[in-house]
Amino acid sequence: MSLVFAAPAPVTVPVAGGGEFPVHRIYCVGRNYAEHAQEMGFTGREPPFFFMKPADAIVQVADGQTGSIPYPTLTKNLHHEVELVVAIGQGGAGIKAADAARHIFGYAVGLDMTRRDLQNEMKKQGRPWCIGKAYDHSAPIGPIHRAAATGELARGAITLSVNGAVKQKGDLSELIWNVAETIEYLSAAWTLQPGDLIFTGTPAGVGAVVAGDTMEAQIAGLGSLRVAVV
Ligand code: MN
């Protein structure tokens, strides 16, 4: 095969304890915590829905380091959304919730960074969210922790602070559609592949950050993800 230009390098996320997880696709769940659904103007009882980010939106941040993202173009309202990220190790279609656990390679802390003003404008016009959600550097993520080491993550604190002040605070047990149910819904619509990441939704308290701010996202059992906006 003769490529007409160099193929992009694979996008990978470090695995705690060693190795690199090659990223295939990034799926995201919308409004998956009741209080966040309510703060966005919904009841929290709607069926799950999904959007995607490109794999190369990933910004990987090593344990104990502070990563950085540029303040993106076009927006005046960049929002943080802390999320549990599920890393798929074994693909499949039509996966039942009861069988979902064996498809999970591990978990990470992620940020679904959002150009909220652009997303809101697209919502209003009934247009796709890509420009608000799927832009460059929109998916900072910490190391992936193997499920074999963490066990199933069904409860535990999920928090985000900006410059040391807590902004988002929830518990994984408050997910409207839990990880297994999310995998069932997703795999009914797409064939999941090894390397897929699922951003599972954010608890209430989303808000704006500006250049100079540092976010610290934490999930019990997964450590902390520090990202500066520059
Ligand atoms: Mn989100």
PDB file of N, CA and C and ligand atoms in Angstrom, residues 28-32 36 51 53 81-83 111-114 116 129 133 199-202 206, ligand 1:
ATOM      1  N   CYS A  28     -20.215   9.840  23.721  1.00  0.00           N
ATOM      2  CA  CYS A  28     -20.572  10.619  24.908  1.00  0.00           C
ATOM      3  C   CYS A  28     -22.074  10.498  25.150  1.00  0.00           C
ATOM      4  N   VAL A  29     -22.441  10.388  26.428  1.00  0.00           N
ATOM      5  CA  VAL A  29     -23.858  10.324  26.809  1.00  0.00           C
ATOM      6  C   VAL A  29     -24.278  11.720  27.248  1.00  0.00           C
ATOM      7  N   GLY A  30     -25.422  12.193  26.769  1.00  0.00           N
ATOM      8  CA  GLY A  30     -25.943  13.498  27.174  1.00  0.00           C
ATOM      9  C   GLY A  30     -26.814  13.376  28.407  1.00  0.00           C
ATOM     10  N   ARG A  31     -26.773  14.399  29.256  1.00  0.00           N
ATOM     11  CA  ARG A  31     -27.709  14.538  30.397  1.00  0.00           C
ATOM     12  C   ARG A  31     -27.975  13.231  31.134  1.00  0.00           C
ATOM     13  N   ASN A  32     -26.930  12.691  31.776  1.00  0.00           N
ATOM     14  CA  ASN A  32     -27.082  11.382  32.414  1.00  0.00           C
ATOM     15  C   ASN A  32     -27.108  11.455  33.936  1.00  0.00           C
ATOM     16  N   HIS A  36     -28.227  17.530  36.607  1.00  0.00           N
ATOM     17  CA  HIS A  36     -27.649  18.233  35.452  1.00  0.00           C
ATOM     18  C   HIS A  36     -28.693  18.349  34.350  1.00  0.00           C
ATOM     19  N   PHE A  51     -23.677  11.562  21.548  1.00  0.00           N
ATOM     20  CA  PHE A  51     -22.955  12.315  20.520  1.00  0.00           C
ATOM     21  C   PHE A  51     -21.522  11.796  20.533  1.00  0.00           C
ATOM     22  N   LYS A  53     -17.128  12.546  19.847  1.00  0.00           N
ATOM     23  CA  LYS A  53     -15.984  13.435  19.629  1.00  0.00           C
ATOM     24  C   LYS A  53     -14.981  12.649  18.794  1.00  0.00           C
ATOM     25  N   GLU A  81     -17.117  19.807  32.120  1.00  0.00           N
ATOM     26  CA  GLU A  81     -18.022  18.709  32.492  1.00  0.00           C
ATOM     27  C   GLU A  81     -17.144  17.527  32.900  1.00  0.00           C
ATOM     28  N   VAL A  82     -17.079  17.232  34.195  1.00  0.00           N
ATOM     29  CA  VAL A  82     -16.310  16.071  34.643  1.00  0.00           C
ATOM     30  C   VAL A  82     -17.122  14.799  34.379  1.00  0.00           C
ATOM     31  N   GLU A  83     -16.467  13.750  33.884  1.00  0.00           N
ATOM     32  CA  GLU A  83     -17.195  12.525  33.535  1.00  0.00           C
ATOM     33  C   GLU A  83     -16.362  11.272  33.824  1.00  0.00           C
ATOM     34  N   LEU A 111     -12.771  14.937  30.894  1.00  0.00           N
ATOM     35  CA  LEU A 111     -13.494  16.211  30.829  1.00  0.00           C
ATOM     36  C   LEU A 111     -14.121  16.339  29.447  1.00  0.00           C
ATOM     37  N   ASP A 112     -15.454  16.503  29.437  1.00  0.00           N
ATOM     38  CA  ASP A 112     -16.172  16.772  28.186  1.00  0.00           C
ATOM     39  C   ASP A 112     -16.260  18.293  28.065  1.00  0.00           C
ATOM     40  N   MET A 113     -15.159  18.899  27.580  1.00  0.00           N
ATOM     41  CA  MET A 113     -15.127  20.366  27.470  1.00  0.00           C
ATOM     42  C   MET A 113     -16.092  20.799  26.356  1.00  0.00           C
ATOM     43  N   THR A 114     -16.807  21.893  26.617  1.00  0.00           N
ATOM     44  CA  THR A 114     -17.943  22.266  25.781  1.00  0.00           C
ATOM     45  C   THR A 114     -17.953  23.754  25.483  1.00  0.00           C
ATOM     46  N   ARG A 116     -20.207  26.100  25.192  1.00  0.00           N
ATOM     47  CA  ARG A 116     -21.631  26.062  25.530  1.00  0.00           C
ATOM     48  C   ARG A 116     -22.446  27.027  24.678  1.00  0.00           C
ATOM     49  N   TRP A 129     -24.442  19.167  17.196  1.00  0.00           N
ATOM     50  CA  TRP A 129     -23.672  19.795  18.266  1.00  0.00           C
ATOM     51  C   TRP A 129     -22.174  19.834  18.004  1.00  0.00           C
ATOM     52  N   LYS A 133     -19.148  20.591  20.803  1.00  0.00           N
ATOM     53  CA  LYS A 133     -18.678  19.452  21.595  1.00  0.00           C
ATOM     54  C   LYS A 133     -17.441  18.760  21.032  1.00  0.00           C
ATOM     55  N   PHE A 199     -17.771   8.527  27.361  1.00  0.00           N
ATOM     56  CA  PHE A 199     -17.919   9.570  28.379  1.00  0.00           C
ATOM     57  C   PHE A 199     -19.366   9.469  28.870  1.00  0.00           C
ATOM     58  N   THR A 200     -19.548   9.175  30.168  1.00  0.00           N
ATOM     59  CA  THR A 200     -20.850   8.713  30.646  1.00  0.00           C
ATOM     60  C   THR A 200     -21.775   9.819  31.148  1.00  0.00           C
ATOM     61  N   GLY A 201     -21.366  11.079  31.030  1.00  0.00           N
ATOM     62  CA  GLY A 201     -22.243  12.166  31.451  1.00  0.00           C
ATOM     63  C   GLY A 201     -21.723  12.858  32.696  1.00  0.00           C
ATOM     64  N   THR A 202     -22.243  14.060  32.937  1.00  0.00           N
ATOM     65  CA  THR A 202     -21.684  14.904  33.996  1.00  0.00           C
ATOM     66  C   THR A 202     -22.724  15.245  35.053  1.00  0.00           C
ATOM     67  N   VAL A 206     -22.104  22.417  36.162  1.00  0.00           N
ATOM     68  CA  VAL A 206     -21.243  22.842  35.046  1.00  0.00           C
ATOM     69  C   VAL A 206     -21.157  24.363  35.035  1.00  0.00           C
TER      70      VAL A 206
HETATM   71 MN    MN B   1     -21.017  15.673  28.853  1.00  0.00          MN
END
